[in-house]
Every structure is written in C-alpha cells, then in structure tokens.
PDB file of C-alpha atoms and ligand atoms in Angstrom:
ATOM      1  CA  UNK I  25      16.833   7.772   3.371  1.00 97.00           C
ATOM      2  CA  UNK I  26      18.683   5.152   5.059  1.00 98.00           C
ATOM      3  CA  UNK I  27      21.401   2.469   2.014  1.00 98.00           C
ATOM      4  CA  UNK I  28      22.391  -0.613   3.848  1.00 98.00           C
ATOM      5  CA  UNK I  29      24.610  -2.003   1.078  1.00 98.00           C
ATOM      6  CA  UNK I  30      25.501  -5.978   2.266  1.00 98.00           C
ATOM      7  CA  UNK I  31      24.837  -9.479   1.061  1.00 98.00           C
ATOM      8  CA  UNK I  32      21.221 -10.764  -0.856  1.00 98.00           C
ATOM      9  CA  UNK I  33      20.639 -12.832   2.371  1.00 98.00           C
ATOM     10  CA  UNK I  34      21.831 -10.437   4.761  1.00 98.00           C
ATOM     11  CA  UNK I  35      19.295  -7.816   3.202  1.00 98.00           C
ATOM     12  CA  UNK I  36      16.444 -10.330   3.062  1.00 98.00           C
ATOM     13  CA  UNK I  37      17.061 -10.683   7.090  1.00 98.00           C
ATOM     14  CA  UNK I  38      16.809  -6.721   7.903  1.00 97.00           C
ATOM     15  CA  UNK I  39      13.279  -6.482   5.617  1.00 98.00           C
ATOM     16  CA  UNK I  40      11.723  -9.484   7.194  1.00 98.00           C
ATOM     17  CA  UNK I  41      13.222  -8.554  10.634  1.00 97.00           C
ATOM     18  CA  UNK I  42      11.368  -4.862  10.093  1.00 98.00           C
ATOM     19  CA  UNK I  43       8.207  -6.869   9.155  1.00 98.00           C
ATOM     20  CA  UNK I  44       8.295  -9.259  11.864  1.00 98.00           C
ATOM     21  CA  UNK I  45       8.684  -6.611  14.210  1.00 97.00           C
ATOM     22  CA  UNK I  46       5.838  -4.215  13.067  1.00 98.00           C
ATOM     23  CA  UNK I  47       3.603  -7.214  13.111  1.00 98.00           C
ATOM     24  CA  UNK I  48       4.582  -8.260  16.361  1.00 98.00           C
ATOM     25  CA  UNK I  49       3.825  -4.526  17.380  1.00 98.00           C
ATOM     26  CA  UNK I  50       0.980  -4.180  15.266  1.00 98.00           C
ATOM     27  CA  UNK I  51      -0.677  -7.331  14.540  1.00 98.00           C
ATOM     28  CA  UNK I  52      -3.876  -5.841  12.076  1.00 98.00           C
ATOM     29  CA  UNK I  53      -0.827  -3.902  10.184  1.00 98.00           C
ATOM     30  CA  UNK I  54      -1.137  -3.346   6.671  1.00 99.00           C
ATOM     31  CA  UNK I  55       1.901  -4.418   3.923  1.00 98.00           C
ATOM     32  CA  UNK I  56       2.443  -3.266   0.787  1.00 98.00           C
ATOM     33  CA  UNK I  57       3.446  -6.253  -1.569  1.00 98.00           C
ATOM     34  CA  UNK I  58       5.689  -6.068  -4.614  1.00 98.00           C
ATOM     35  CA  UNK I  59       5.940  -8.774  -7.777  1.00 97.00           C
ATOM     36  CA  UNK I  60       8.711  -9.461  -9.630  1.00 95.00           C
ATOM     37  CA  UNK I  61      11.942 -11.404  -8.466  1.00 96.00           C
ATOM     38  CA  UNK I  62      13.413  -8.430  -5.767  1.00 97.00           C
ATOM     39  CA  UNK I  63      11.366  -9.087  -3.006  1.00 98.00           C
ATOM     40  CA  UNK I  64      10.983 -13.268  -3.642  1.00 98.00           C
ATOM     41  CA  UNK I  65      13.352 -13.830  -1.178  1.00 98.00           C
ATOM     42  CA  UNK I  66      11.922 -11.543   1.751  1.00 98.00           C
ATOM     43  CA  UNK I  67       8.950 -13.668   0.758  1.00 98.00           C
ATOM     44  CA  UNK I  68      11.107 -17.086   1.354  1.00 98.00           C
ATOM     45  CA  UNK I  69      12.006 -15.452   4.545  1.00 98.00           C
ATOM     46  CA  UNK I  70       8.529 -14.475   6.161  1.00 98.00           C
ATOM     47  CA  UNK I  71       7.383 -18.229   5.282  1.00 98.00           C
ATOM     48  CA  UNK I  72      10.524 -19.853   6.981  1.00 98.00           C
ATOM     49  CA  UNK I  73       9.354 -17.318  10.139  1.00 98.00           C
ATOM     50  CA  UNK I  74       5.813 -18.236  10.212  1.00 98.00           C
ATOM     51  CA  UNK I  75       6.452 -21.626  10.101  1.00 98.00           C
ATOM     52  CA  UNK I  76       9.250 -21.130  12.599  1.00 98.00           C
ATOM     53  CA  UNK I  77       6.200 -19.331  14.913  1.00 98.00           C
ATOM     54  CA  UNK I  78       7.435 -16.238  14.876  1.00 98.00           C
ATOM     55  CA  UNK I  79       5.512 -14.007  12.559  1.00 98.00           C
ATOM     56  CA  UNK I  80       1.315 -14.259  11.772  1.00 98.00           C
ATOM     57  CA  UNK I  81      -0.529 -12.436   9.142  1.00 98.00           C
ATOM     58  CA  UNK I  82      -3.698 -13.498  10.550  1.00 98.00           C
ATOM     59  CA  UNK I  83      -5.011 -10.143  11.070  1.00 98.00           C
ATOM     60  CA  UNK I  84      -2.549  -8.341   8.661  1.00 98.00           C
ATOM     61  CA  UNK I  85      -3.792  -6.747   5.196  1.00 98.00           C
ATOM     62  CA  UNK I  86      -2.035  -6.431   2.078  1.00 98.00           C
ATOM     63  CA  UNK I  87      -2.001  -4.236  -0.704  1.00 98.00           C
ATOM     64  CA  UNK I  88      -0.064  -4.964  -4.228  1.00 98.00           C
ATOM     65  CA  UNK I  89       1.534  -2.507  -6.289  1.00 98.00           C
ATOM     66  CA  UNK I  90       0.580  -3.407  -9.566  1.00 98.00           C
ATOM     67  CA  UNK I  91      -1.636  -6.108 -12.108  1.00 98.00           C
ATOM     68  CA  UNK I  92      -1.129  -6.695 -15.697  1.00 98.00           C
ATOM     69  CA  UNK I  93      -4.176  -5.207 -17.117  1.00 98.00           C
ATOM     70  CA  UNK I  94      -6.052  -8.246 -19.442  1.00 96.00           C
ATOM     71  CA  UNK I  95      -3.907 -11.221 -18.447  1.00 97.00           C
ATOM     72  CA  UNK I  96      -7.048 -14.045 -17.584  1.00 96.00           C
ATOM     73  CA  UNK I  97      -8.111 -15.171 -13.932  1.00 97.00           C
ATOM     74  CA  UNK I  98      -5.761 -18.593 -14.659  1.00 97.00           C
ATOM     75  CA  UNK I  99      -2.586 -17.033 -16.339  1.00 97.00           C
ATOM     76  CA  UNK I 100       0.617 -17.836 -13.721  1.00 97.00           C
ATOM     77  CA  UNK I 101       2.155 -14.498 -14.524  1.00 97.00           C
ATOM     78  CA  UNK I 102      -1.189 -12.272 -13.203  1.00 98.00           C
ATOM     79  CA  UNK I 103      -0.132 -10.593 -10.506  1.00 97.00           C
ATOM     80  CA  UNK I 104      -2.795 -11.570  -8.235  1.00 97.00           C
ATOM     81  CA  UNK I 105      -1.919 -15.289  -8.567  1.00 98.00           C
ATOM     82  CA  UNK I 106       1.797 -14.570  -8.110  1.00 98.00           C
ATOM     83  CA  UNK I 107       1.706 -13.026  -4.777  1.00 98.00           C
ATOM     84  CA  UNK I 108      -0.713 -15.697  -4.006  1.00 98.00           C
ATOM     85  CA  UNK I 109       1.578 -18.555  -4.874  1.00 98.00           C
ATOM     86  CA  UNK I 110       4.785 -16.538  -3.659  1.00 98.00           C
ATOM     87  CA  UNK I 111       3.664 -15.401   0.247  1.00 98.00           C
ATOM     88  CA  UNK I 112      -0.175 -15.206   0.575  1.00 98.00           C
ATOM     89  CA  UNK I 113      -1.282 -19.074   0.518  1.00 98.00           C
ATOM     90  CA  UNK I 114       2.086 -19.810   2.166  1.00 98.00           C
ATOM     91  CA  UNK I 115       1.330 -18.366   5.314  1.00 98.00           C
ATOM     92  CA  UNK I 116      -1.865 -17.516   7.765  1.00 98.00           C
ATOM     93  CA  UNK I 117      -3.464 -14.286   5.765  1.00 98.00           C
ATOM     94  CA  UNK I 118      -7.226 -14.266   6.480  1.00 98.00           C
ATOM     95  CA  UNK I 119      -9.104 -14.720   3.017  1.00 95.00           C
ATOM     96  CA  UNK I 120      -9.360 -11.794   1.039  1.00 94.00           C
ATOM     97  CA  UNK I 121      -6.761  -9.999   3.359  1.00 98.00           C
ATOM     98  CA  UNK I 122      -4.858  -9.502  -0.095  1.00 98.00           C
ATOM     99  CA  UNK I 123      -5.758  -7.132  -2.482  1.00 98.00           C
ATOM    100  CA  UNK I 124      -5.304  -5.754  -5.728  1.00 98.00           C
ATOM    101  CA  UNK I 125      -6.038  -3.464  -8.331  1.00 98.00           C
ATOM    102  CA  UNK I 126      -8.449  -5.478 -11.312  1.00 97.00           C
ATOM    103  CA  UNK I 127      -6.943  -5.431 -14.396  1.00 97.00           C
ATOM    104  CA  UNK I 128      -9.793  -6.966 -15.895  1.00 97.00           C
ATOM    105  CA  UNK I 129     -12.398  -4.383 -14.271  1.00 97.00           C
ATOM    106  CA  UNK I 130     -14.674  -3.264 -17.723  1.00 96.00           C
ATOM    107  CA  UNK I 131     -14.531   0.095 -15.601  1.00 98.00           C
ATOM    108  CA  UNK I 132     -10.825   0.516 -15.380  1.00 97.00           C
ATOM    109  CA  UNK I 133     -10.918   4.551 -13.824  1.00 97.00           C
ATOM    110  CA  UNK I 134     -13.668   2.948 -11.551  1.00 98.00           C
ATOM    111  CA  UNK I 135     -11.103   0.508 -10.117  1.00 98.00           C
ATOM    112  CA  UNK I 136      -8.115   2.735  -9.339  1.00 98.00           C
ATOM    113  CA  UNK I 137     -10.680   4.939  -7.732  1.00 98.00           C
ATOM    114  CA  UNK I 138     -12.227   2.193  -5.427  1.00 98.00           C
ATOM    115  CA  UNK I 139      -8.569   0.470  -4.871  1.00 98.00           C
ATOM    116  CA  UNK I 140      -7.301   3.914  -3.656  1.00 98.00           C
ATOM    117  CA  UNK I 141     -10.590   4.045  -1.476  1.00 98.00           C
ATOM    118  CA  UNK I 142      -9.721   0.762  -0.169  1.00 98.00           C
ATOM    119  CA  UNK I 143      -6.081   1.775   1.074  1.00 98.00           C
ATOM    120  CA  UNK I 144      -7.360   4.553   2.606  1.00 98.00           C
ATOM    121  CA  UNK I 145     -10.317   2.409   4.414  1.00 98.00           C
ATOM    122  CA  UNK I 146      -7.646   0.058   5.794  1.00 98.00           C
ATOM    123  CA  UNK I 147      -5.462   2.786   7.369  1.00 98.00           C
ATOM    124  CA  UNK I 148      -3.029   3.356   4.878  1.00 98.00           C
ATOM    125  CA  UNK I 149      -0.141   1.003   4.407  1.00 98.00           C
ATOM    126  CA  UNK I 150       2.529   0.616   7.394  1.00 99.00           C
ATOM    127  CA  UNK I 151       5.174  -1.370   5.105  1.00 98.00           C
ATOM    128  CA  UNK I 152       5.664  -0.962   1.310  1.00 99.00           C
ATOM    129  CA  UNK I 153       8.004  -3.300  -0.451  1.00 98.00           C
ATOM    130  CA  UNK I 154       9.396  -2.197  -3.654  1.00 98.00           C
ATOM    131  CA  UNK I 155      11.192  -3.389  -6.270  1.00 98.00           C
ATOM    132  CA  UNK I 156      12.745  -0.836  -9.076  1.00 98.00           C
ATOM    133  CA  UNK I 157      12.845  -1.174 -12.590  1.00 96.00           C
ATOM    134  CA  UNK I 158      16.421  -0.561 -14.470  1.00 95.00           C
ATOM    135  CA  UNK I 159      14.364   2.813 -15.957  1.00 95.00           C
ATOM    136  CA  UNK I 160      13.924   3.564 -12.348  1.00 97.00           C
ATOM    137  CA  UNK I 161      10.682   2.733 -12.184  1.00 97.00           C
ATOM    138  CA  UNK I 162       8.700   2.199  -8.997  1.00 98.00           C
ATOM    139  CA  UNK I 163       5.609  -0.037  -9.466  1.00 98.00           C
ATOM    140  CA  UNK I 164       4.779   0.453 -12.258  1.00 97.00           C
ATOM    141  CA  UNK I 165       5.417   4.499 -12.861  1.00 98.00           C
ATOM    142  CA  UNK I 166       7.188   4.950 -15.990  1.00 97.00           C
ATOM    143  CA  UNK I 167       9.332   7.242 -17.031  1.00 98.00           C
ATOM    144  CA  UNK I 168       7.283  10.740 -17.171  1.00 98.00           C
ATOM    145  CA  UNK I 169       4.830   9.826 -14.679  1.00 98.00           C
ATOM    146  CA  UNK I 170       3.720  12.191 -12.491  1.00 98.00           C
ATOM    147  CA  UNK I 171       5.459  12.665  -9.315  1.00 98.00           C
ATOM    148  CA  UNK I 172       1.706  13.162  -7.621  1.00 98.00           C
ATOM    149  CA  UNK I 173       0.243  10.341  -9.403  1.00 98.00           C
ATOM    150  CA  UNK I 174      -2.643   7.906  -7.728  1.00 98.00           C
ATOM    151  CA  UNK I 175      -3.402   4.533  -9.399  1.00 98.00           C
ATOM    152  CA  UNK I 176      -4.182   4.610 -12.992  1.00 98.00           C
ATOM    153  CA  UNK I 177      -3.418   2.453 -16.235  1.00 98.00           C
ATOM    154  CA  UNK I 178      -0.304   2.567 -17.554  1.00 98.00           C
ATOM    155  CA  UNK I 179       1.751   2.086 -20.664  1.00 98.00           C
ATOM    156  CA  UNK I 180       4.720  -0.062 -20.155  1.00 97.00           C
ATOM    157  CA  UNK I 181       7.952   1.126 -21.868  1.00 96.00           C
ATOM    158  CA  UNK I 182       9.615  -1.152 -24.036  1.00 95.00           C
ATOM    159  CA  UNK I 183      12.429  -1.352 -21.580  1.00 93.00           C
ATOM    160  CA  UNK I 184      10.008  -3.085 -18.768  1.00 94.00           C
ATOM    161  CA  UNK I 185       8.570  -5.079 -20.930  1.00 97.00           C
ATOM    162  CA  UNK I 186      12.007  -6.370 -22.366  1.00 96.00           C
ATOM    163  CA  UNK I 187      12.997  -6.901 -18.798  1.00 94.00           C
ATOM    164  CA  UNK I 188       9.790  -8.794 -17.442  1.00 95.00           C
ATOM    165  CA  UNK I 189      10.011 -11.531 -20.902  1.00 97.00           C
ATOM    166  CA  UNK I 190      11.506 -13.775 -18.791  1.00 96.00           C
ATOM    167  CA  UNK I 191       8.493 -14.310 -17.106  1.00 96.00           C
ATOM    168  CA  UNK I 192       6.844 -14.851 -20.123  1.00 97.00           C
ATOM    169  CA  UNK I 193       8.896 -17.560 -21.914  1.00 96.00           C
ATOM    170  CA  UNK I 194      11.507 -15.002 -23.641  1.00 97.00           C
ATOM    171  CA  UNK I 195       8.545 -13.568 -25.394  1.00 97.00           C
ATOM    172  CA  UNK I 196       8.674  -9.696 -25.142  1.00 97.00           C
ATOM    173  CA  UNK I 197       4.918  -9.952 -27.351  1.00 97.00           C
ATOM    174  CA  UNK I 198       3.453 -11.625 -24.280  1.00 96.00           C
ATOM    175  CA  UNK I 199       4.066  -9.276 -22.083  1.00 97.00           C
ATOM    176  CA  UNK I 200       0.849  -7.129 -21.473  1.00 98.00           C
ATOM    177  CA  UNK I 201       1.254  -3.366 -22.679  1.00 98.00           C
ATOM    178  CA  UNK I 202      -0.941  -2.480 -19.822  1.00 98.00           C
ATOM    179  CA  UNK I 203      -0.999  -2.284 -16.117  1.00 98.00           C
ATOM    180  CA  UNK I 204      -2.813  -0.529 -13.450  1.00 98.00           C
ATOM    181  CA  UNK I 205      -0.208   0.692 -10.858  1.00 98.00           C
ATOM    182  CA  UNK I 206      -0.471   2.397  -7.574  1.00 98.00           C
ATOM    183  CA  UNK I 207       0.589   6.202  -8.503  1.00 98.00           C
ATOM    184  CA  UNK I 208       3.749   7.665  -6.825  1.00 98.00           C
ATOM    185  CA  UNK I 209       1.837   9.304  -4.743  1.00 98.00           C
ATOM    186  CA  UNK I 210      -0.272   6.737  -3.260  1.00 98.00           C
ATOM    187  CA  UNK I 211       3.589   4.617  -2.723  1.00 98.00           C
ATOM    188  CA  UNK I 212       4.688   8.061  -1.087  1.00 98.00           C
ATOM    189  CA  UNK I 213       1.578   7.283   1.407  1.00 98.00           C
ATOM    190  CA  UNK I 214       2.919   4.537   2.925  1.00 98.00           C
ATOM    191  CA  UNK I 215       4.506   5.297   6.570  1.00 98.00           C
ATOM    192  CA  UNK I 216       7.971   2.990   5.918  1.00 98.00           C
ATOM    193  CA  UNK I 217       9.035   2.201   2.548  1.00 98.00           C
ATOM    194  CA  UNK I 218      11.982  -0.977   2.189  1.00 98.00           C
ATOM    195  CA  UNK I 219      12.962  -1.122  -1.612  1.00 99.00           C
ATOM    196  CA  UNK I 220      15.492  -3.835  -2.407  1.00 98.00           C
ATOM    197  CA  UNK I 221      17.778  -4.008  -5.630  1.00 98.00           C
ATOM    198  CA  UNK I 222      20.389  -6.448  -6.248  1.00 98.00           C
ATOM    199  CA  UNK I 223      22.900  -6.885  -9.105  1.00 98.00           C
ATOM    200  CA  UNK I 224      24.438  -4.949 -11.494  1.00 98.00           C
ATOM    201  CA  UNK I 225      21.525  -4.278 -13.773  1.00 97.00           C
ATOM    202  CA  UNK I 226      20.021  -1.482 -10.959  1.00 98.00           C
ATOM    203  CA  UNK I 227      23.109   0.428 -10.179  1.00 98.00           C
ATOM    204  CA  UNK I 228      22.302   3.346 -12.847  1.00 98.00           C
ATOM    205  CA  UNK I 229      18.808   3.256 -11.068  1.00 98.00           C
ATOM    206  CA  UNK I 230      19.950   3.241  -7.780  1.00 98.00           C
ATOM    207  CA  UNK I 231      22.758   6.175  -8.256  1.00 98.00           C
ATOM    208  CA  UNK I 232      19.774   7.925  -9.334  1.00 98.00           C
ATOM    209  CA  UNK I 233      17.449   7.441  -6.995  1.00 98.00           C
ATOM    210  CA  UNK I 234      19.955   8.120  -3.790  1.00 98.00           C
ATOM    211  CA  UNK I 235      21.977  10.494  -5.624  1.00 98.00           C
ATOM    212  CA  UNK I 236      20.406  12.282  -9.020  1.00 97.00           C
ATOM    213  CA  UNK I 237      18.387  15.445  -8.842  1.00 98.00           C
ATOM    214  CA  UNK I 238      14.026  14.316  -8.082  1.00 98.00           C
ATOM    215  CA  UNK I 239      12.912  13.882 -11.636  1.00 98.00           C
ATOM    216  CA  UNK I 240       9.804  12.565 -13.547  1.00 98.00           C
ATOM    217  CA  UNK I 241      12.676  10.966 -16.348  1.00 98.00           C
ATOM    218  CA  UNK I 242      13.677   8.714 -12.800  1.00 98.00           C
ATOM    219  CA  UNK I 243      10.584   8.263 -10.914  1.00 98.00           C
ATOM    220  CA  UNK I 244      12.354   6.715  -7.750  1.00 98.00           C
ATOM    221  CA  UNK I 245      13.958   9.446  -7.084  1.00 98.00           C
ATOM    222  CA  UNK I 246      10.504  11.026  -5.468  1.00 98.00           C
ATOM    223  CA  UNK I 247      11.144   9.024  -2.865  1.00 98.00           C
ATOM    224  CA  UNK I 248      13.816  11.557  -1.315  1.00 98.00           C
ATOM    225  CA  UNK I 249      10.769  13.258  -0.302  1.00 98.00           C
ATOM    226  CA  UNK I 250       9.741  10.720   2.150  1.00 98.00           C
ATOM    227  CA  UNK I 251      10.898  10.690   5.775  1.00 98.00           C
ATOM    228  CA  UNK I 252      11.337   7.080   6.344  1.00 98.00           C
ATOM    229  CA  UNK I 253      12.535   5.115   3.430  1.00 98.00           C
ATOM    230  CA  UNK I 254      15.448   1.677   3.694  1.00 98.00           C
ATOM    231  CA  UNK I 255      17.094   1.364   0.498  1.00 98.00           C
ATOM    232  CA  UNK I 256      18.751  -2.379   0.392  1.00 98.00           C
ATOM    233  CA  UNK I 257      20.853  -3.006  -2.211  1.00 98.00           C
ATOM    234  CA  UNK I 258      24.072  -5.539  -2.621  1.00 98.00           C
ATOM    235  CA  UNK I 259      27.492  -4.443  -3.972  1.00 98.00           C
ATOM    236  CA  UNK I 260      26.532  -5.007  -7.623  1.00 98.00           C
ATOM    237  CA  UNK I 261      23.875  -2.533  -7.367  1.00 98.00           C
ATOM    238  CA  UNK I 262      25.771  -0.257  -5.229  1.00 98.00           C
ATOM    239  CA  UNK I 263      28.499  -0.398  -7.670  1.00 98.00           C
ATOM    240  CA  UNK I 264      27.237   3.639  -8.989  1.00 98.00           C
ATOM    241  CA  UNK I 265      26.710   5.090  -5.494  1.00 98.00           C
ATOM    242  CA  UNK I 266      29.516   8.295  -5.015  1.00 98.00           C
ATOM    243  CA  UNK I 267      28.560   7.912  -1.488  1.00 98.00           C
ATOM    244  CA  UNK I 268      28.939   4.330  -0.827  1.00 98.00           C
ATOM    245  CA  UNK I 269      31.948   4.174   1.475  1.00 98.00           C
ATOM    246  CA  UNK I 270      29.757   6.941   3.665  1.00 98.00           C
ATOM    247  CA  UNK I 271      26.725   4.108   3.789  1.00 98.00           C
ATOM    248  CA  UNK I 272      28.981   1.122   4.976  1.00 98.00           C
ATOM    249  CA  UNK I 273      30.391   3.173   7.506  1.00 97.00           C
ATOM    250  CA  UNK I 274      26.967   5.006   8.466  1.00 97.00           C
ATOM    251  CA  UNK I 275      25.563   1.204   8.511  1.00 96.00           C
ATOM    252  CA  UNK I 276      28.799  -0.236  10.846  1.00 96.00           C
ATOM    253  CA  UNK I 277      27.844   2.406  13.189  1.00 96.00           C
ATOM    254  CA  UNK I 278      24.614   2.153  13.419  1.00 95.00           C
ATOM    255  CA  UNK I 279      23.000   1.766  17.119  1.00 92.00           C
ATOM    256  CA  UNK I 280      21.781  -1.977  17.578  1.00 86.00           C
ATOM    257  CA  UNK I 281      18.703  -0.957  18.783  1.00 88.00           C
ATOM    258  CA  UNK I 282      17.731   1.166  15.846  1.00 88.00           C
ATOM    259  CA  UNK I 283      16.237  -1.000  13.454  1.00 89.00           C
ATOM    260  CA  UNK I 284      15.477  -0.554   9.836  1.00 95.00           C
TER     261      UNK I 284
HETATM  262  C1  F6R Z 324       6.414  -5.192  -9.357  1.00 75.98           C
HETATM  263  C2  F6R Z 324       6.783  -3.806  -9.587  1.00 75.98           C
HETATM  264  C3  F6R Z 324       8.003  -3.420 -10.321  1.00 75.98           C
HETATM  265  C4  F6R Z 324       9.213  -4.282 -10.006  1.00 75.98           C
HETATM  266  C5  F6R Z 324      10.391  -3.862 -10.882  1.00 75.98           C
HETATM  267  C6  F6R Z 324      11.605  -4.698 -10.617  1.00 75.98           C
HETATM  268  O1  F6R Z 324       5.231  -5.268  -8.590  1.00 75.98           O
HETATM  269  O2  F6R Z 324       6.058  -2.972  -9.170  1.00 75.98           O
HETATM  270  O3  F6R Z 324       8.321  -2.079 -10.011  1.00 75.98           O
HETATM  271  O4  F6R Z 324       9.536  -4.160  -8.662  1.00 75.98           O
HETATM  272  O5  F6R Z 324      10.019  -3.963 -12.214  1.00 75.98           O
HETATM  273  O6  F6R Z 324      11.343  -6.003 -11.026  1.00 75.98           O
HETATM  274  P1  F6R Z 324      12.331  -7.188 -10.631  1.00 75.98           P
HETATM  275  O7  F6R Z 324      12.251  -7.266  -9.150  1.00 75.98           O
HETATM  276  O8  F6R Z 324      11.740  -8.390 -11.286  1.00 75.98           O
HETATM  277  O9  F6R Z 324      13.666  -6.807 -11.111  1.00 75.98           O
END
C-alpha cells in the first residue's frame, strides 16, 4: 500500500496521470468508477485531458461501484445518471461502455449475479477508484460486511445516509435505505486500486484503513490484503496517520519513473 499525502490538485494529477497512462498502454482497459464528491475532481481532470487530446475512452469500459436501489430512471442523484453527467457524456466512451448494477431490477439477487458476470466477461477491472465513507466504508460495504463479499443489496447505516443528505437537499428521509454495491471482494478483484480522501472528516477512516488491525467494524482496511493499492489523501485526512512523516519522505524519494 503506497499514501501519497499532498495537495487536492496535486492528488487529482497522480490518479488521472495513472489513468492516462494505462489507457495509453491499454486502450480497451476497464475502470472502475466511484460516485460521490472524492473522485469529482479526477473526473474534471480526465475531461480537461481528453479535450486536451491526450486520453480516449473510446474503447475503454467502466464499471460503478454502487446504485441507490429504487431511486427512478430521471432522479439526478441515481447513480447511473451521475457518473453520466460527471465523466461518461463528457468524454468519448462508446455507448453502453458504462455500467452498473440496477437498482430497480424486480430480480435484485438476479442482478448482482449478472453484474458480477459482466466484470468478469470484460476482464476484470484494471483501475478502481474509490471513495471511503467516514465509517470506513468502501462502496457501499457497511460496517459488518463481509470481508469476502460479492455484490448484493445493502442497508445503509444511518451514518452514510446522514453524510450523503447533502445530495439530497439536507433531507436525511430522501436518502434511499438501499443500495446494491460491489462486495469487498469483487473491489479486491481489481488489479490497481487509487482511493482518494480529503479533509478532516476521513482521517479516523484513513488511520484505520493504513494503520488499524483488518476488520469487518472498518471494511477498508481489507484492502491491506491487496498488492497494489495508492492511497491519496491531503493533510486534513492524513491528520491521524502515526506514520505520516515515513509517507512524505517514502513519497520525496520515490524514483520518477515509478508511477502510481
Ligand atoms: C460511492 C461510494 C462511496 C463513497 C463514499 C465517500 O460510489 O461507493 O463509498 O465513495 O461514501 O463519499 P464522498 O466521496 O462523497 O465523501
């Protein structure tokens, strides 16, 4: 597990630099997309690049993490219509290169079944963005979900759905109690993993996930267990880390070549 800890815009540069660079080795590659407002700026970023010519989706795929389960085709906050408005109709993705999981499918085991299918038809993801919840969730794993977990319906904790109001006019009561979610183990699937946190809100999270003991109670901290994972955070996030003086200096002298 590799912590850069440096400025928002200085970690938007190093996750769109690692995606412009798989995609210029791997053009068909496939990303994993988050919602919520961590990875809107990475977002910003890719759009400035492929308008700049320097990055295509044209044979990319995507995958999202996560849906509201019941919100209707039309409402802003569905997932499906946020990453569409936030990256996919902003730049060249091929149509129905995005996908995700239906939470409106009548069949909701069905679903997760097929949208796990449908990962593993495409390869498997190359890139995963994440996000992580101030409970430590990753998409949309809760507290107490299983550390081997594939994509399922899940409750949201009060917590999340405290936190995600915003997007919903202040009103905690609009926020959906359901979701479908990739499962922790499907996330663990991915080959590179780049989770971004920024303010002070996701430092208890973050000391956790670098530095607490793998636990169901933080479900981030499963990703210890995976060989290639960039945690990008800013000061106010690292503000918990024990080890942070050890990851600015790591970072400082890193090889130029190396990469994310
Ligand atoms: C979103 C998702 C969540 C968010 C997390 C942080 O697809 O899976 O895990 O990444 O809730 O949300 P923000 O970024 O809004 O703080």
């Amino acid at each position: 597990m590799e912590v850069v800890i440096a400025a928002p815009e200085d970690l938007v540069a190093l996750a769109a630099g690692a995606i412009e660079s798989l995609l210029a080795a791997k053009p068909a590659a496939v990303l994993g997309l988050a919602t919520g407002s961590s990875p809107l700026g990475i977002y910003d970023e890719l759009v400035r690049r492929h308008l700049d010519g320097r990055v295509s989706f044209s044979r990319a795929r995507a995958f999202m993490l996560d849906e509201y389960v019941g919100l209707p085709p039309d409402h802003p906050e569905r997932y499906r219509n946020v990453i569409e408005q936030e990256i996919a109709s902003r730049v060249d993705f091929a149509p129905d290169a995005v996908q995700g999981p239906d939470g409106l499918a009548e069949d909701v085991v069905a679903a997760c079944a097929q949208y796990e299918a449908a990962i593993v038809e495409a390869g498997g993801v190359d890139l995963q963005i994440l996000g992580i919840g101030t409970d430590g969730h990753v998409g949309f794993n809760e507290p107490g979900s299983s550390l081997a977990s594939r994509t399922r319906i899940k409750t949201l904790t009060d917590q999340t759905r405290a936190d995600n109001a915003r997007f919903f006019d202040g009103d905690i009561d609009e926020v959906p109690r359901h979701c479908l979610t990739q499962g922790l183990a499907t996330i663990m699937s991915a080959r590179h993993i780049v989770l971004i946190a920024i303010g002070r809100a996701k430092a208890e999270a973050i000391h956790h996930l670098v530095e607490g003991p793998v636990s169901a109670m933080w479900p981030a901290t499963i990703l210890q267990h995976h060989p290639h994972v960039s945690v990008l955070v800013d000061p106010a996030a690292a503000s918990r880390l024990q080890l942070a003086d050890y990851f600015r200096s790591t970072y400082a002298a890193k090889p130029a070549w190396q990469g994310l």
